[in-house]
Amino acid sequence: MIRYQEKTNIFQLDTLTTSYVMGIADGSYLGHIYYGKKLQPQDLGYLLRTQEHPQTPSKLPREKMSFLDSFPMEYSFSGTGDFRESCIDIRDIHGQSGLELLYRGHRIYHGKDGLQGLPAVWGEGCQTLEITLEDTCAGIRVRLSYSVFEDSDALIRSVKVENTGTEAVYLERVLSACLEMDDEEYEMLSLPGAWARERHIKRQPLLSGSFVTESVRGESSHQDHPFLAAVSHNCTQTCGDVYAMHFVYSGNFLAKAQRTQFDTLRMVMGIHPDRFCWKLEPGAAFQAPEAVLVYSDAGLGKMSRTLHDLYRNHLIRSSYKEKERPVLINNWEATYFDFDTEKLIAIAKESAALGIEMLVMDDGWFGHRDSDDSSLGDWVVYEKKLPGGLKYLVDEVNRLGMKFGIWFEPEMISPDSRLYEAHPDWAFHLKGRTPSRARDQLVLDLSRPEVVDYVYDSISRVLHSANIEYVKWDMNRALADIGSVALPPDQQGELSHRYMLAVYELQERLITEFPDLLLENCSSGGARFDPGMLYYSPQIWCSDDTDAIERLMIQEGTQLLYPMSAIGAHVSDCPNHAIGRTTPFETRGITALAGTFGYELDITKISEQERNMVPGQIAAYKKYAPLIREGDYYRIASYQENHKYDCYEIVSKDQSRAAVFFVQVLHEPSVRSRKIRLQGLKEDAVYEVDGRRYTGAALMYAGLLRERMFGDFQAEVIEVTEVV
Ligand code: DGJ
């Protein structure tokens, strides 16, 4: 529900349990007043402190700068006296910058507009507030958009900038959201990582200065995640305040929290301004991506569940989000580049007999690709490996009762490829400089429509050539040497964003032409696991680290924001290929239940004992899949924090069923059974666990005892069922 109180100039946006309040000072300056627990509408304008020194510019013109530098700006601007973090910077053709954005009007409407060319939250039961700010001197109009859904606690923001002047301007920074907070001590929670170690949860106090999490790699990245939360010191899974921002974008981002001289906090999020510069001709507009804001008064758990529901109900579009995903086997860790039709069919035969439903042929099936140093861009079947072509292989796999999926890395070009021979200028490069290779590959200049068309036609042709029901879209290097021969000098700063728009366009075309295709995004593991990608694909490969123990931390960080149905998780062979650890096959299976389930090993080579466990694991996946897809997630214990064990729970929406996933990482001698406290159950209901009955209250407050398991790396799934 969105209200505007005309008398007091106050906007109030209510979600299920929160209120977001803004006001206008001096008839001109849009200020942030409140974000927190839901309030009755009332005049909270006093919180703008316009009666205190410095007063507003109309009352105290001589101290205008002090006003601009202390007022809680709803969308901050710079160059005219606010020295804190700015959301927007414009340079005019005379080289000057400086803005003063003043309130001009607003409109409130039912529904929510899509964002041209960008992923965006969508759906029914929604209201939007659009506030117009303007700087007539610079000829700049800014439209701030805020949407709230009847069924959600999230607030969706975006920004559009228009050039209303008569000359071109350069947009050097345009962030999507700003949040001002007052007089509170917060800790910063972010999800940094590395390849094979993505999204580890980290918290640190912000005593002074700024905290930054960012990517300038052209992808949301392994190293940081487009997420930032300010949390109160007492914040746990179940209590304390959380102010979270999550960016619906897959490229460069900046998320920054700045503690000011007045001990206020300004948090901003948007496209990274480094190397960004967008030329806006007169009459042109720039649409910045969306940011999702969540406030939770009940700790991180409530924030997670709010984001999960928002993404399931209002971001993921694929019809697969409500369907059971096929249990797949991927040949990457099984064969790497060393495979042929015969080997794949042998894997498929064994897999089909065990109940696996889809074979995914990974990297190496095209051009003359025997290793990672050739052929990207040449999307034609490598006849030496696949004699008889793709159709023969796919038909054989289908004959075994299995679906077939395929791997692409569409955004790249190998210097050793026919494509590069024909079009060396199709790779991003800087004039006079040899571009840096990574994994022996270069990045296609997707700012060029002919390159985008070539890429799309290549994928489409392959998909039409056989019955292919799944695509793994990979991207294995960061962007560097970003220069294009196709854009004029003053538009080279547009390339990173144009690249992202082209990736989105390609994926949009793909799912439009092949609506039944199951698309899984991937980026060298989990370097592009972000809400932007989720708009196009219902699942994303979480990490190249498939070790059951490393995955506990990676999956915990991912589950903090994403529904489990979006998380690609596979059982792989041991010693694990990423870190060399050996864990029981059963534990690997239970860890992989935390997502879209599959195998990534040579099923013809594992021991018979392990092979015999596969049907049982598949049965467990099928049993828990609806709960995992639709249920509420509760984090009970974090191995990352306690270094001993990991535990989370999924509860059905009607609270009649739960599954608790428990991993004992290290066994300890001379210890008693472990007590875990469940969450999310009905206090008065009676539940059965292992044949014993408990009230929901007993399970949640008194706790459940688990016998220690013998050995390290042991796991179990505990079923909780209401007795009716
Ligand atoms: C990186 C992916 O994360 C892997 O699963 C695999 O597809 C390789 N790329 C193939 O090159």
PDB file of C-alpha atoms in Angstrom, residues 323-470:
ATOM      1  CA  LYS A 323       8.245 -28.414 -11.821  1.00  0.00           C
ATOM      2  CA  GLU A 324      10.480 -31.177 -10.624  1.00  0.00           C
ATOM      3  CA  ARG A 325      13.864 -30.813 -12.324  1.00  0.00           C
ATOM      4  CA  PRO A 326      15.264 -33.907 -14.015  1.00  0.00           C
ATOM      5  CA  VAL A 327      18.045 -35.637 -12.093  1.00  0.00           C
ATOM      6  CA  LEU A 328      21.011 -35.106 -14.370  1.00  0.00           C
ATOM      7  CA  ILE A 329      24.443 -36.507 -14.909  1.00  0.00           C
ATOM      8  CA  ASN A 330      27.060 -34.133 -16.272  1.00  0.00           C
ATOM      9  CA  ASN A 331      30.215 -35.535 -17.873  1.00  0.00           C
ATOM     10  CA  TRP A 332      32.576 -32.679 -16.912  1.00  0.00           C
ATOM     11  CA  GLU A 333      34.267 -34.174 -13.872  1.00  0.00           C
ATOM     12  CA  ALA A 334      33.712 -37.647 -15.390  1.00  0.00           C
ATOM     13  CA  THR A 335      35.702 -37.137 -18.576  1.00  0.00           C
ATOM     14  CA  TYR A 336      36.733 -33.485 -18.920  1.00  0.00           C
ATOM     15  CA  PHE A 337      37.632 -33.150 -22.629  1.00  0.00           C
ATOM     16  CA  ASP A 338      38.327 -36.833 -23.122  1.00  0.00           C
ATOM     17  CA  PHE A 339      35.024 -38.237 -24.351  1.00  0.00           C
ATOM     18  CA  ASP A 340      33.290 -39.497 -27.453  1.00  0.00           C
ATOM     19  CA  THR A 341      29.881 -40.807 -28.385  1.00  0.00           C
ATOM     20  CA  GLU A 342      30.683 -44.284 -27.155  1.00  0.00           C
ATOM     21  CA  LYS A 343      31.793 -43.110 -23.744  1.00  0.00           C
ATOM     22  CA  LEU A 344      28.799 -40.842 -23.327  1.00  0.00           C
ATOM     23  CA  ILE A 345      26.412 -43.616 -24.283  1.00  0.00           C
ATOM     24  CA  ALA A 346      28.084 -45.951 -21.809  1.00  0.00           C
ATOM     25  CA  ILE A 347      27.568 -43.346 -19.088  1.00  0.00           C
ATOM     26  CA  ALA A 348      23.980 -42.814 -20.203  1.00  0.00           C
ATOM     27  CA  LYS A 349      23.196 -46.558 -20.177  1.00  0.00           C
ATOM     28  CA  GLU A 350      24.446 -47.036 -16.655  1.00  0.00           C
ATOM     29  CA  SER A 351      22.745 -43.824 -15.530  1.00  0.00           C
ATOM     30  CA  ALA A 352      19.394 -44.707 -17.059  1.00  0.00           C
ATOM     31  CA  ALA A 353      19.450 -48.077 -15.321  1.00  0.00           C
ATOM     32  CA  LEU A 354      19.905 -46.309 -11.981  1.00  0.00           C
ATOM     33  CA  GLY A 355      17.103 -43.807 -12.547  1.00  0.00           C
ATOM     34  CA  ILE A 356      19.084 -40.735 -13.673  1.00  0.00           C
ATOM     35  CA  GLU A 357      16.948 -38.757 -16.099  1.00  0.00           C
ATOM     36  CA  MET A 358      19.167 -36.520 -18.203  1.00  0.00           C
ATOM     37  CA  LEU A 359      22.655 -36.625 -19.682  1.00  0.00           C
ATOM     38  CA  VAL A 360      24.411 -33.269 -19.982  1.00  0.00           C
ATOM     39  CA  MET A 361      27.305 -33.123 -22.411  1.00  0.00           C
ATOM     40  CA  ASP A 362      29.668 -30.480 -21.097  1.00  0.00           C
ATOM     41  CA  ASP A 363      32.582 -28.601 -22.666  1.00  0.00           C
ATOM     42  CA  GLY A 364      34.469 -30.136 -25.607  1.00  0.00           C
ATOM     43  CA  TRP A 365      31.881 -31.242 -28.199  1.00  0.00           C
ATOM     44  CA  PHE A 366      32.533 -28.555 -30.873  1.00  0.00           C
ATOM     45  CA  GLY A 367      35.181 -27.237 -33.256  1.00  0.00           C
ATOM     46  CA  HIS A 368      38.358 -29.219 -32.581  1.00  0.00           C
ATOM     47  CA  ARG A 369      38.258 -28.748 -28.847  1.00  0.00           C
ATOM     48  CA  ASP A 370      40.464 -31.295 -27.090  1.00  0.00           C
ATOM     49  CA  SER A 371      41.455 -28.880 -24.360  1.00  0.00           C
ATOM     50  CA  ASP A 372      40.454 -25.415 -23.263  1.00  0.00           C
ATOM     51  CA  ASP A 373      42.769 -23.669 -25.700  1.00  0.00           C
ATOM     52  CA  SER A 374      40.654 -23.745 -28.848  1.00  0.00           C
ATOM     53  CA  SER A 375      37.362 -23.513 -30.732  1.00  0.00           C
ATOM     54  CA  LEU A 376      35.153 -21.197 -28.670  1.00  0.00           C
ATOM     55  CA  GLY A 377      32.967 -19.510 -31.251  1.00  0.00           C
ATOM     56  CA  ASP A 378      32.947 -22.498 -33.642  1.00  0.00           C
ATOM     57  CA  TRP A 379      29.666 -24.039 -32.583  1.00  0.00           C
ATOM     58  CA  VAL A 380      29.743 -26.997 -34.942  1.00  0.00           C
ATOM     59  CA  VAL A 381      29.981 -30.586 -33.799  1.00  0.00           C
ATOM     60  CA  TYR A 382      33.470 -32.090 -33.431  1.00  0.00           C
ATOM     61  CA  GLU A 383      32.999 -35.117 -35.669  1.00  0.00           C
ATOM     62  CA  LYS A 384      36.088 -36.874 -34.331  1.00  0.00           C
ATOM     63  CA  LYS A 385      34.447 -37.149 -30.919  1.00  0.00           C
ATOM     64  CA  LEU A 386      30.852 -37.412 -32.030  1.00  0.00           C
ATOM     65  CA  PRO A 387      30.830 -39.475 -35.219  1.00  0.00           C
ATOM     66  CA  GLY A 388      27.358 -39.496 -36.677  1.00  0.00           C
ATOM     67  CA  GLY A 389      26.747 -36.048 -35.249  1.00  0.00           C
ATOM     68  CA  LEU A 390      24.702 -34.679 -32.418  1.00  0.00           C
ATOM     69  CA  LYS A 391      21.375 -36.063 -33.537  1.00  0.00           C
ATOM     70  CA  TYR A 392      22.649 -39.617 -33.447  1.00  0.00           C
ATOM     71  CA  LEU A 393      23.934 -39.185 -29.902  1.00  0.00           C
ATOM     72  CA  VAL A 394      20.810 -37.433 -28.656  1.00  0.00           C
ATOM     73  CA  ASP A 395      18.528 -40.028 -30.239  1.00  0.00           C
ATOM     74  CA  GLU A 396      20.498 -42.814 -28.594  1.00  0.00           C
ATOM     75  CA  VAL A 397      20.282 -41.111 -25.228  1.00  0.00           C
ATOM     76  CA  ASN A 398      16.549 -40.518 -25.733  1.00  0.00           C
ATOM     77  CA  ARG A 399      16.138 -44.162 -26.659  1.00  0.00           C
ATOM     78  CA  LEU A 400      17.503 -45.028 -23.227  1.00  0.00           C
ATOM     79  CA  GLY A 401      14.670 -42.980 -21.756  1.00  0.00           C
ATOM     80  CA  MET A 402      16.883 -40.013 -20.869  1.00  0.00           C
ATOM     81  CA  LYS A 403      16.708 -36.372 -21.803  1.00  0.00           C
ATOM     82  CA  PHE A 404      19.723 -34.646 -23.293  1.00  0.00           C
ATOM     83  CA  GLY A 405      21.373 -31.365 -22.328  1.00  0.00           C
ATOM     84  CA  ILE A 406      24.301 -29.449 -23.768  1.00  0.00           C
ATOM     85  CA  TRP A 407      26.965 -26.920 -22.701  1.00  0.00           C
ATOM     86  CA  PHE A 408      27.742 -23.618 -24.442  1.00  0.00           C
ATOM     87  CA  GLU A 409      30.070 -20.748 -23.686  1.00  0.00           C
ATOM     88  CA  PRO A 410      28.486 -18.280 -26.096  1.00  0.00           C
ATOM     89  CA  GLU A 411      30.181 -15.048 -24.983  1.00  0.00           C
ATOM     90  CA  MET A 412      33.733 -16.138 -25.787  1.00  0.00           C
ATOM     91  CA  ILE A 413      36.117 -16.599 -28.686  1.00  0.00           C
ATOM     92  CA  SER A 414      39.308 -18.681 -28.832  1.00  0.00           C
ATOM     93  CA  PRO A 415      42.184 -17.157 -30.773  1.00  0.00           C
ATOM     94  CA  ASP A 416      42.519 -20.683 -32.183  1.00  0.00           C
ATOM     95  CA  SER A 417      39.149 -20.750 -33.923  1.00  0.00           C
ATOM     96  CA  ARG A 418      37.714 -20.248 -37.366  1.00  0.00           C
ATOM     97  CA  LEU A 419      35.657 -17.415 -35.996  1.00  0.00           C
ATOM     98  CA  TYR A 420      38.755 -15.552 -34.845  1.00  0.00           C
ATOM     99  CA  GLU A 421      40.484 -16.183 -38.152  1.00  0.00           C
ATOM    100  CA  ALA A 422      37.547 -14.573 -39.924  1.00  0.00           C
ATOM    101  CA  HIS A 423      36.799 -11.802 -37.404  1.00  0.00           C
ATOM    102  CA  PRO A 424      39.713 -10.952 -35.107  1.00  0.00           C
ATOM    103  CA  ASP A 425      38.058  -7.591 -34.453  1.00  0.00           C
ATOM    104  CA  TRP A 426      35.059  -9.356 -32.877  1.00  0.00           C
ATOM    105  CA  ALA A 427      37.074  -9.798 -29.680  1.00  0.00           C
ATOM    106  CA  PHE A 428      37.195  -6.945 -27.182  1.00  0.00           C
ATOM    107  CA  HIS A 429      40.602  -5.293 -27.445  1.00  0.00           C
ATOM    108  CA  LEU A 430      42.270  -1.978 -26.781  1.00  0.00           C
ATOM    109  CA  LYS A 431      43.825  -0.163 -29.702  1.00  0.00           C
ATOM    110  CA  GLY A 432      47.472  -1.120 -30.186  1.00  0.00           C
ATOM    111  CA  ARG A 433      47.440  -3.648 -27.350  1.00  0.00           C
ATOM    112  CA  THR A 434      47.280  -7.430 -27.428  1.00  0.00           C
ATOM    113  CA  PRO A 435      44.378  -8.405 -25.181  1.00  0.00           C
ATOM    114  CA  SER A 436      45.109 -10.527 -22.104  1.00  0.00           C
ATOM    115  CA  ARG A 437      43.947 -14.099 -22.506  1.00  0.00           C
ATOM    116  CA  ALA A 438      42.352 -15.968 -19.665  1.00  0.00           C
ATOM    117  CA  ARG A 439      41.954 -19.729 -20.032  1.00  0.00           C
ATOM    118  CA  ASP A 440      43.376 -18.995 -23.457  1.00  0.00           C
ATOM    119  CA  GLN A 441      40.231 -17.186 -24.506  1.00  0.00           C
ATOM    120  CA  LEU A 442      39.041 -13.692 -25.381  1.00  0.00           C
ATOM    121  CA  VAL A 443      35.671 -12.039 -24.912  1.00  0.00           C
ATOM    122  CA  LEU A 444      33.351 -11.332 -27.817  1.00  0.00           C
ATOM    123  CA  ASP A 445      32.398  -7.723 -28.414  1.00  0.00           C
ATOM    124  CA  LEU A 446      28.707  -8.173 -27.751  1.00  0.00           C
ATOM    125  CA  SER A 447      28.080  -4.460 -28.186  1.00  0.00           C
ATOM    126  CA  ARG A 448      27.950  -5.260 -31.904  1.00  0.00           C
ATOM    127  CA  PRO A 449      24.574  -6.484 -33.162  1.00  0.00           C
ATOM    128  CA  GLU A 450      26.176  -8.684 -35.856  1.00  0.00           C
ATOM    129  CA  VAL A 451      28.155 -10.508 -33.164  1.00  0.00           C
ATOM    130  CA  VAL A 452      25.031 -11.005 -31.056  1.00  0.00           C
ATOM    131  CA  ASP A 453      23.197 -12.374 -34.093  1.00  0.00           C
ATOM    132  CA  TYR A 454      26.056 -14.722 -34.929  1.00  0.00           C
ATOM    133  CA  VAL A 455      26.084 -16.062 -31.370  1.00  0.00           C
ATOM    134  CA  TYR A 456      22.343 -16.479 -31.266  1.00  0.00           C
ATOM    135  CA  ASP A 457      22.117 -18.192 -34.639  1.00  0.00           C
ATOM    136  CA  SER A 458      24.880 -20.603 -33.628  1.00  0.00           C
ATOM    137  CA  ILE A 459      23.037 -21.682 -30.486  1.00  0.00           C
ATOM    138  CA  SER A 460      19.667 -21.814 -32.174  1.00  0.00           C
ATOM    139  CA  ARG A 461      20.990 -23.941 -35.041  1.00  0.00           C
ATOM    140  CA  VAL A 462      22.422 -26.508 -32.622  1.00  0.00           C
ATOM    141  CA  LEU A 463      19.230 -26.630 -30.570  1.00  0.00           C
ATOM    142  CA  HIS A 464      17.148 -27.190 -33.688  1.00  0.00           C
ATOM    143  CA  SER A 465      19.421 -29.993 -34.830  1.00  0.00           C
ATOM    144  CA  ALA A 466      18.412 -32.492 -32.151  1.00  0.00           C
ATOM    145  CA  ASN A 467      16.069 -32.999 -29.202  1.00  0.00           C
ATOM    146  CA  ILE A 468      17.995 -30.888 -26.683  1.00  0.00           C
ATOM    147  CA  GLU A 469      16.017 -30.046 -23.562  1.00  0.00           C
ATOM    148  CA  TYR A 470      18.580 -28.302 -21.359  1.00  0.00           C
TER     149      TYR A 470
END
